[in-house]
mmCIF file of C-alpha atoms and ligand atoms in Angstrom:
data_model
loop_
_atom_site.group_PDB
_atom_site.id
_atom_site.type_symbol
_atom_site.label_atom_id
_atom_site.label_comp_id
_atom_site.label_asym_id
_atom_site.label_seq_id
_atom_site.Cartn_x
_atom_site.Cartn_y
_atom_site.Cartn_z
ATOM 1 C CA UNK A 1402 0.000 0.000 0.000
ATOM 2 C CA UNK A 1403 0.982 3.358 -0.912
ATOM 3 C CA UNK A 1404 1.813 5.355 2.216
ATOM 4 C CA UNK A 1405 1.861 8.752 1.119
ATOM 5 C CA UNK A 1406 -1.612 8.393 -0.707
ATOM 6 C CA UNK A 1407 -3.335 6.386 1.602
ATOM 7 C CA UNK A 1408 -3.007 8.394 4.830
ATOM 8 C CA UNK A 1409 -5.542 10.740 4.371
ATOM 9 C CA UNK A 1410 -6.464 12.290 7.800
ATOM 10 C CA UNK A 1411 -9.913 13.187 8.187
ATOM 11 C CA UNK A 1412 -9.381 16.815 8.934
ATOM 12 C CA UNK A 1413 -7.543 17.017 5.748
ATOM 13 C CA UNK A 1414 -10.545 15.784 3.776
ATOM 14 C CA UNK A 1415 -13.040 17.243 5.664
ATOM 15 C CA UNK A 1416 -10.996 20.659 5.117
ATOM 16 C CA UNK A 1417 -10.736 19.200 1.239
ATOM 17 C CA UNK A 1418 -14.228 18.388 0.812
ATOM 18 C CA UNK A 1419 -15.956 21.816 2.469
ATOM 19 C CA UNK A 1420 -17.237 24.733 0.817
ATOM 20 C CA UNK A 1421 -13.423 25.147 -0.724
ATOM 21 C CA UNK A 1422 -13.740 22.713 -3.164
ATOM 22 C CA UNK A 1423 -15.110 24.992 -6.175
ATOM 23 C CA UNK A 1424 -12.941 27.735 -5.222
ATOM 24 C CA UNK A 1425 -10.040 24.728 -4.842
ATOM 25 C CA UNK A 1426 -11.130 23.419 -8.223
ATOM 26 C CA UNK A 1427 -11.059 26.861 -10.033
ATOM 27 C CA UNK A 1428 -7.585 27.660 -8.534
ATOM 28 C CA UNK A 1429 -6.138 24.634 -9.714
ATOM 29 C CA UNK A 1430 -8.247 24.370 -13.433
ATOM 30 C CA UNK A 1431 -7.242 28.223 -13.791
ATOM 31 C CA UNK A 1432 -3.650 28.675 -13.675
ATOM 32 C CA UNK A 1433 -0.766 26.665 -14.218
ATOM 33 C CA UNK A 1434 2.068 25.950 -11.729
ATOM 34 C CA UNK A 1435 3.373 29.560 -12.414
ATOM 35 C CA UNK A 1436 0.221 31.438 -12.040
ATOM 36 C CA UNK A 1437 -0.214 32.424 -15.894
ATOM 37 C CA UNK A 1438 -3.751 31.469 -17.336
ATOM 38 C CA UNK A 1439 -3.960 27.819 -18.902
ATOM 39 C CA UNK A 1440 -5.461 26.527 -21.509
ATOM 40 C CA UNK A 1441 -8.834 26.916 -22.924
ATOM 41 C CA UNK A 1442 -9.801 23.395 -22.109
ATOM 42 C CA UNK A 1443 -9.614 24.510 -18.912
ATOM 43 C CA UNK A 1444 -11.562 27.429 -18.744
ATOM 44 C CA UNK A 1445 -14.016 25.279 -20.698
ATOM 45 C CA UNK A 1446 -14.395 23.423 -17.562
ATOM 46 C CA UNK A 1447 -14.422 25.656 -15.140
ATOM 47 C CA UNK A 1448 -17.526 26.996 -16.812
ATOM 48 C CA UNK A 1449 -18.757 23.673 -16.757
ATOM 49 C CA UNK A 1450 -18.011 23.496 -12.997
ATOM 50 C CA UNK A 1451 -19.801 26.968 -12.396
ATOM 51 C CA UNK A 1452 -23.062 27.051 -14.412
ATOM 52 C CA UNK A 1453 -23.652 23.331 -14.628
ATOM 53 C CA UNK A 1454 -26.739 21.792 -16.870
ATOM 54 C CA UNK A 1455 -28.440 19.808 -14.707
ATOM 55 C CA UNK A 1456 -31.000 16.750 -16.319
ATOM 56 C CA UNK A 1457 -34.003 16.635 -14.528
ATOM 57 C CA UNK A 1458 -34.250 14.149 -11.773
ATOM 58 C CA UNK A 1459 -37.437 11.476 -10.627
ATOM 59 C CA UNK A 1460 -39.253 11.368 -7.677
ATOM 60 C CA UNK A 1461 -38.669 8.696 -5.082
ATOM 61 C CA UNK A 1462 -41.640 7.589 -5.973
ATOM 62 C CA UNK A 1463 -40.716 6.518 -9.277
ATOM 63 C CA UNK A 1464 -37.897 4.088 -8.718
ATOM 64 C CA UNK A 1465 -38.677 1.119 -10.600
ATOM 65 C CA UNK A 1466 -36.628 -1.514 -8.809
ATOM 66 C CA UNK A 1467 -38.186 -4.596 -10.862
ATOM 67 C CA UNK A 1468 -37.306 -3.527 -14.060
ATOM 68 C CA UNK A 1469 -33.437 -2.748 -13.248
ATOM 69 C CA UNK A 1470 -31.350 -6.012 -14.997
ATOM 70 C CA UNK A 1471 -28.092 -7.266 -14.068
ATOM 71 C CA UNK A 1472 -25.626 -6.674 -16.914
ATOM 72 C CA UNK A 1473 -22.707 -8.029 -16.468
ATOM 73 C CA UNK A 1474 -20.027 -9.432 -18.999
ATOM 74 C CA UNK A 1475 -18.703 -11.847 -16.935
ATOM 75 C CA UNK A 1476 -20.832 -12.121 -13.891
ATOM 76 C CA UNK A 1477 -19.997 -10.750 -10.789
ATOM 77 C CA UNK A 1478 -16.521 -10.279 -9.281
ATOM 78 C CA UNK A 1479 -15.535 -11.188 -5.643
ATOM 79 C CA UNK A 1480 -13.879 -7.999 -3.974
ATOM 80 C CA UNK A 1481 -11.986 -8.054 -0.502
ATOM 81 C CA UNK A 1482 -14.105 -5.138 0.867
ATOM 82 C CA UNK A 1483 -11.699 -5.224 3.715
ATOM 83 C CA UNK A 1484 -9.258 -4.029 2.147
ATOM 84 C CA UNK A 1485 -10.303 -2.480 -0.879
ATOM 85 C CA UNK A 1486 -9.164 0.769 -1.961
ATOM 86 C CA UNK A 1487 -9.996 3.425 -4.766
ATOM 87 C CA UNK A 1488 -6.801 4.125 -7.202
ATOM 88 C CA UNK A 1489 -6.732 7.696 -8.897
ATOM 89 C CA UNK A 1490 -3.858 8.148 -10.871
ATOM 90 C CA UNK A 1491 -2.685 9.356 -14.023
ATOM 91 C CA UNK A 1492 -2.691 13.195 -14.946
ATOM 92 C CA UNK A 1493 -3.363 14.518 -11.275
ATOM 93 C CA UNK A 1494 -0.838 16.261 -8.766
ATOM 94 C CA UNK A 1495 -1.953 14.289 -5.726
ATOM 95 C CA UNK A 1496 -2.398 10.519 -6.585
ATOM 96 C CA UNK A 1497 -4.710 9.068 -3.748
ATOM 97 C CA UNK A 1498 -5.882 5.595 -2.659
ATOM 98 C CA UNK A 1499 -8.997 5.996 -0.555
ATOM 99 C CA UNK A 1500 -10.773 3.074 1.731
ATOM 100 C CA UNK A 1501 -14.396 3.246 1.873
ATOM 101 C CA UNK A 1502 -14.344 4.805 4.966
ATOM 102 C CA UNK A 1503 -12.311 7.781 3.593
ATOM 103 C CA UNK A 1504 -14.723 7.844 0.204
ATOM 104 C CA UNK A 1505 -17.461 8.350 2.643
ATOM 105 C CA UNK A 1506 -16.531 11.199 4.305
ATOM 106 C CA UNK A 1507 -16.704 12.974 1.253
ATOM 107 C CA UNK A 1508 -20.103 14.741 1.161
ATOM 108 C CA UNK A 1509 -22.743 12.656 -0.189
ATOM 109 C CA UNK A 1510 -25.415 12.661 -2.793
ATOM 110 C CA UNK A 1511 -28.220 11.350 -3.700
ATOM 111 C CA UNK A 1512 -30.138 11.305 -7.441
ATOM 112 C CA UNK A 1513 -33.131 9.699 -8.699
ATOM 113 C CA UNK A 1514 -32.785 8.970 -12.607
ATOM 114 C CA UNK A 1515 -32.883 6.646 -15.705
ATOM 115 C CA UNK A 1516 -30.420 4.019 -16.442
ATOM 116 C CA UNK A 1517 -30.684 2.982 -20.146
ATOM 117 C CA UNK A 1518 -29.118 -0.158 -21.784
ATOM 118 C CA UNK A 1519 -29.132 -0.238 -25.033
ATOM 119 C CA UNK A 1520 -30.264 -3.819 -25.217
ATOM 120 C CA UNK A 1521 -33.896 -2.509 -24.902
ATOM 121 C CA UNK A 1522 -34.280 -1.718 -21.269
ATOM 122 C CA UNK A 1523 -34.960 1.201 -19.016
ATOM 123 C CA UNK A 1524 -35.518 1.516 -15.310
ATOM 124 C CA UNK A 1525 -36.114 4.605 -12.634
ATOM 125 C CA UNK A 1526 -33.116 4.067 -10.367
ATOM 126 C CA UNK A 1527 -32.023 5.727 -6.973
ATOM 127 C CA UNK A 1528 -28.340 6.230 -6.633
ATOM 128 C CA UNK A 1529 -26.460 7.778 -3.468
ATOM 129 C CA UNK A 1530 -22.727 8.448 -3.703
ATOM 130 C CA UNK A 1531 -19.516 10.919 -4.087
ATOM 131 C CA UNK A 1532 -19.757 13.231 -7.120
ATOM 132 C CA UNK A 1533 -16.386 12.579 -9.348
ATOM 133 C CA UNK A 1534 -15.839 16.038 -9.580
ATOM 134 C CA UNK A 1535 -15.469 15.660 -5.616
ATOM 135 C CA UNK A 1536 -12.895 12.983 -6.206
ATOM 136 C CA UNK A 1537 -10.752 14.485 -9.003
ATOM 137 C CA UNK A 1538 -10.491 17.902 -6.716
ATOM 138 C CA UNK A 1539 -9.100 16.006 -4.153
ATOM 139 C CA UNK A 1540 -6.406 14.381 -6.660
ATOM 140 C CA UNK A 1541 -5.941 18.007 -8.522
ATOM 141 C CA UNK A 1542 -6.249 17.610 -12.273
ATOM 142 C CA UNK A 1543 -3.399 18.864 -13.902
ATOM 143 C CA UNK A 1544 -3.850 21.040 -16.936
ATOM 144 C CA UNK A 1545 -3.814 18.774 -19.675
ATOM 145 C CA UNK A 1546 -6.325 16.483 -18.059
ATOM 146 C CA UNK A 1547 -8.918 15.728 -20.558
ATOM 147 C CA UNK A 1548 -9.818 12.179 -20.206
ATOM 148 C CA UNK A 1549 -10.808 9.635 -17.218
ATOM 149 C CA UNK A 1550 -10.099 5.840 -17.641
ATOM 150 C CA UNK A 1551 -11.972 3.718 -15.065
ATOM 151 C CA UNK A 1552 -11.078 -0.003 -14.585
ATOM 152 C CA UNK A 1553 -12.957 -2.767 -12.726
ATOM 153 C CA UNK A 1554 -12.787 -5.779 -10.727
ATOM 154 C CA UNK A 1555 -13.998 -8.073 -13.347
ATOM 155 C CA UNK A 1556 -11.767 -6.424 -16.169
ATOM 156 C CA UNK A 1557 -14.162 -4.067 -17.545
ATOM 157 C CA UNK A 1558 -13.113 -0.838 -18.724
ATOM 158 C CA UNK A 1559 -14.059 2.162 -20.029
ATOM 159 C CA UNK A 1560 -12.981 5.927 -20.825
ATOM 160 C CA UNK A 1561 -15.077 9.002 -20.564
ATOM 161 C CA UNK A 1562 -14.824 12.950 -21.684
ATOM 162 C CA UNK A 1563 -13.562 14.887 -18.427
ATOM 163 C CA UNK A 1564 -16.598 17.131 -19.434
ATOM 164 C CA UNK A 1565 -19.011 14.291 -18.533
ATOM 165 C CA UNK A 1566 -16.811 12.680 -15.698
ATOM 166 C CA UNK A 1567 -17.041 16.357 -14.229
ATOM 167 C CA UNK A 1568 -20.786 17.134 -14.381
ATOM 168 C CA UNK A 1569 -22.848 17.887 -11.110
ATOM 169 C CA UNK A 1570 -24.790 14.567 -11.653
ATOM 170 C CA UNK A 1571 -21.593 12.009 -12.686
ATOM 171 C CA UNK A 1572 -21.800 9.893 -9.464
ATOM 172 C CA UNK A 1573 -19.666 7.224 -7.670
ATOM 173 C CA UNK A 1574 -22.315 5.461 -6.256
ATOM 174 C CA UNK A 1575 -22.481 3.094 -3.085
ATOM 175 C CA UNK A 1576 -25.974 3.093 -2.180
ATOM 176 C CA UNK A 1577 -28.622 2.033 -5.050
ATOM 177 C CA UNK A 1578 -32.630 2.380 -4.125
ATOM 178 C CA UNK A 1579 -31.758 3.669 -0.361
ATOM 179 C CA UNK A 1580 -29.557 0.503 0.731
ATOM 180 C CA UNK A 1581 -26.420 -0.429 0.110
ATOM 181 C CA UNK A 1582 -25.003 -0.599 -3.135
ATOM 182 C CA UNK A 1583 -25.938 -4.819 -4.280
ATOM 183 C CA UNK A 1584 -22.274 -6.947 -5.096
ATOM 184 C CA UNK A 1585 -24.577 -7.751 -8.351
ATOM 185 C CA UNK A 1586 -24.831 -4.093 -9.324
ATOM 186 C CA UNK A 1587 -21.479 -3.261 -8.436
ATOM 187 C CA UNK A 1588 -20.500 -2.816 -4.990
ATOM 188 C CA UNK A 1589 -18.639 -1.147 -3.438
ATOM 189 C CA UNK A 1590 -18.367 1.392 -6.076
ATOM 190 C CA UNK A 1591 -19.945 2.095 -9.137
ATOM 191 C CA UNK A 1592 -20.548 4.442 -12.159
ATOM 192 C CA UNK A 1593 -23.695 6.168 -11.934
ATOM 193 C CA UNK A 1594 -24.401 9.471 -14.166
ATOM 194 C CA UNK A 1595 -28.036 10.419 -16.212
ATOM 195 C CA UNK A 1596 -25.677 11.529 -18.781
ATOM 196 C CA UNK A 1597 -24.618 8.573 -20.277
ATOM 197 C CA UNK A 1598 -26.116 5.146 -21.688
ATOM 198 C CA UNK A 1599 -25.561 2.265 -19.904
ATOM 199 C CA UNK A 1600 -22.676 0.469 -20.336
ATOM 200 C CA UNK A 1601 -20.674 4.020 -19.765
ATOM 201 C CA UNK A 1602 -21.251 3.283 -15.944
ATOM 202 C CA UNK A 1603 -18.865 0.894 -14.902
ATOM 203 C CA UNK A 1604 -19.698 -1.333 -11.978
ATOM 204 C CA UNK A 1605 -16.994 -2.542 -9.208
ATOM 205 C CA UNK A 1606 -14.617 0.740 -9.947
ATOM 206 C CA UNK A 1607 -11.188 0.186 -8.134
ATOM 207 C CA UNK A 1608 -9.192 2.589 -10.466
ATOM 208 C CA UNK A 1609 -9.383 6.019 -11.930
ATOM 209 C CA UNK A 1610 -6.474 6.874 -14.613
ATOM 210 C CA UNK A 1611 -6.805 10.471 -15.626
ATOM 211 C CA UNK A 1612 -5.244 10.794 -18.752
ATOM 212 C CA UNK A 1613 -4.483 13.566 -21.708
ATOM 213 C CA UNK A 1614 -5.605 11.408 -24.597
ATOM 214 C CA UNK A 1615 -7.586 8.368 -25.668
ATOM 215 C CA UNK A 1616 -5.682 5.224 -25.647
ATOM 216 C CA UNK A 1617 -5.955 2.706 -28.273
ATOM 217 C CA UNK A 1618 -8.148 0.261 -25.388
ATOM 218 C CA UNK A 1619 -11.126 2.515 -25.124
ATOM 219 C CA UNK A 1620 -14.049 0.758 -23.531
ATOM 220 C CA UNK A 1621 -15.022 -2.745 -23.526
ATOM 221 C CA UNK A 1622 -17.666 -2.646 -25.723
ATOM 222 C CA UNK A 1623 -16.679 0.259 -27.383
ATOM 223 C CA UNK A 1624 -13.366 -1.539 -28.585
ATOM 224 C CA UNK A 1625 -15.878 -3.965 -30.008
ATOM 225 C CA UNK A 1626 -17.909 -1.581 -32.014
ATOM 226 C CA UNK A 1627 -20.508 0.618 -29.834
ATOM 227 C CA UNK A 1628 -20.017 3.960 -30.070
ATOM 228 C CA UNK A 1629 -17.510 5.795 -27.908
ATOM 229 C CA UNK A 1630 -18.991 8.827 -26.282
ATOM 230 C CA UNK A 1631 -22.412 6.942 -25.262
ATOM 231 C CA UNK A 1632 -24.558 10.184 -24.298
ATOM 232 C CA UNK A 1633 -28.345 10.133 -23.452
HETATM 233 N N1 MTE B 568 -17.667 -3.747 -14.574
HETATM 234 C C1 MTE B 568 -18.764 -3.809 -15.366
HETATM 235 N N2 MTE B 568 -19.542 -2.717 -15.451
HETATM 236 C C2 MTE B 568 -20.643 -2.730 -16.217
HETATM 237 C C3 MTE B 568 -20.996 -3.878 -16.975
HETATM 238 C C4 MTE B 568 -20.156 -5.021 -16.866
HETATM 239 O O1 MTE B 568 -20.368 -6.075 -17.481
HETATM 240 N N3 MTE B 568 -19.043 -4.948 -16.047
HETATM 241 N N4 MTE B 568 -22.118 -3.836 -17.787
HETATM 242 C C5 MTE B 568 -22.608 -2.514 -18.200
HETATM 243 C C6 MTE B 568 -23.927 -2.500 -18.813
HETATM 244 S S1 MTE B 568 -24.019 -2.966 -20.444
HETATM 245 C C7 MTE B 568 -25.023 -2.010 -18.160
HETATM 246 S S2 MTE B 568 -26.518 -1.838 -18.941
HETATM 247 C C8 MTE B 568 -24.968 -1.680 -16.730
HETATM 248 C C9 MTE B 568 -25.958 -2.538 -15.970
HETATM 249 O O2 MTE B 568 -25.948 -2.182 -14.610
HETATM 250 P P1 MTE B 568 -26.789 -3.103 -13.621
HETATM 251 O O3 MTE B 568 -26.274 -4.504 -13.757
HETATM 252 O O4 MTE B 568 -26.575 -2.519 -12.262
HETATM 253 O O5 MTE B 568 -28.225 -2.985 -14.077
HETATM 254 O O6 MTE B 568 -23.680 -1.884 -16.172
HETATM 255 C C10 MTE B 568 -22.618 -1.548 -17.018
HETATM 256 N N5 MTE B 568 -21.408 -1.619 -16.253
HETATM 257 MO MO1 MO B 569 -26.090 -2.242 -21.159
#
């Protein structure tokens, strides 16, 4: 285990994780390391991060828990919960390794939406977790940051715009329909955003690889012909 990474204190996330973050975020996404403006990607999502588009959410009363289905490549993966911890690497100043117990300290949402496959299915779902942007402040993009490879337990994977990774309603989720998150659906961590189709929202997340291009290895079923960006 990583030292450095791992021993977060609690003060220093709770200090992290307060009303700072935005003006943490806009610090970091607005200059570089010598204090000159960066790059127009950057301002680009720092508007994102300040005016942010937000699809319309459901009703508790509208979760549909009998029509959710488990998708799942190759079935479900077993996961020492023990011991797990979060990766976020890759194009970030402060790569971290969080427990579950560190994750939730992070301040917590909750979102009622529509998950989408595109195998013909649709279901109301209720999903309670960290928002990525949360996350990625705490790691510090650096400025050429412009993509976010996640890879899971059962050796899915999949790579989104930062744009989309970034938005107010991109979710880590642990907690699906009020309870915890199901091992079938992904637990401990999983994908959850109203932004994107289905198989965008990877289940049993242990790493996040922020990158400053697509790699040849995109998404699994994007590398095997669905289409890349996957927005709703
Ligand atoms: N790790 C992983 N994530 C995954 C998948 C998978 O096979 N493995 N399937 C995807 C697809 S195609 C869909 S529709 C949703 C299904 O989520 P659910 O099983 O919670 O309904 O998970 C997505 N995330
Ligand atoms: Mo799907």
């Amino acid at each position: 285990m990583n030292e450095e990474s791992s021993q977060i204190s609690r003060r220093q996330l709770l200090q992290w994780a307060g009303a700072g973050l935005l003006v943490n975020v806009a610090g970091t996404l607005l200059y570089d390391p010598i204090g000159r403006l960066s790059m127009p990607i950057n301002e680009g999502l720092e508007a994102l991060l300040l005016s942010p588009n937000p699809t319309p959410e459901f009703p508790i009363t509208a979760i549909e828990p009998d029509r959710l289905i488990v998708n799942s490549f190759r079935g479900t993966p077993n996961i020492d919960l023990a011991n797990f911890q979060l990766k976020i690497s890759g194009q970030v100043t402060h790569p971290l390794s969080l427990s579950m117990i560190d994750i939730q300290k992070l301040p917590f949402t909750s979102m009622v939406i529509r998950q989408v496959c595109v195998e013909g299915w649709a279901a109301i779902v209720q999903w309670g977790g960290v928002k990525l942007r949360d996350l990625l402040t705490l790691a510090q993009l650096k400025s050429g940051a412009k993509y976010v490879y996640f890879k899971s337990a059962d050796g899915y994977y999949e790579s989104w715009d930062l744009a989309s990774v970034v938005h107010p309603q991109t979710l880590l989720a642990y907690q699906m329909n009020g309870q915890d998150l199901p091992a079938e659906n992904g637990a401990p961590l999983r994908l959850a955003a109203p932004i994107k189709l289905g198989y965008k929202q990877s289940k049993w997340v242990t790493e996040i690889i922020v990158t400053n291009k697509l790699l040849p290895k995109r998404g699994y079923w994007e590398d095997l012909g669905y289409e890349w960006f996957g927005g709703l």
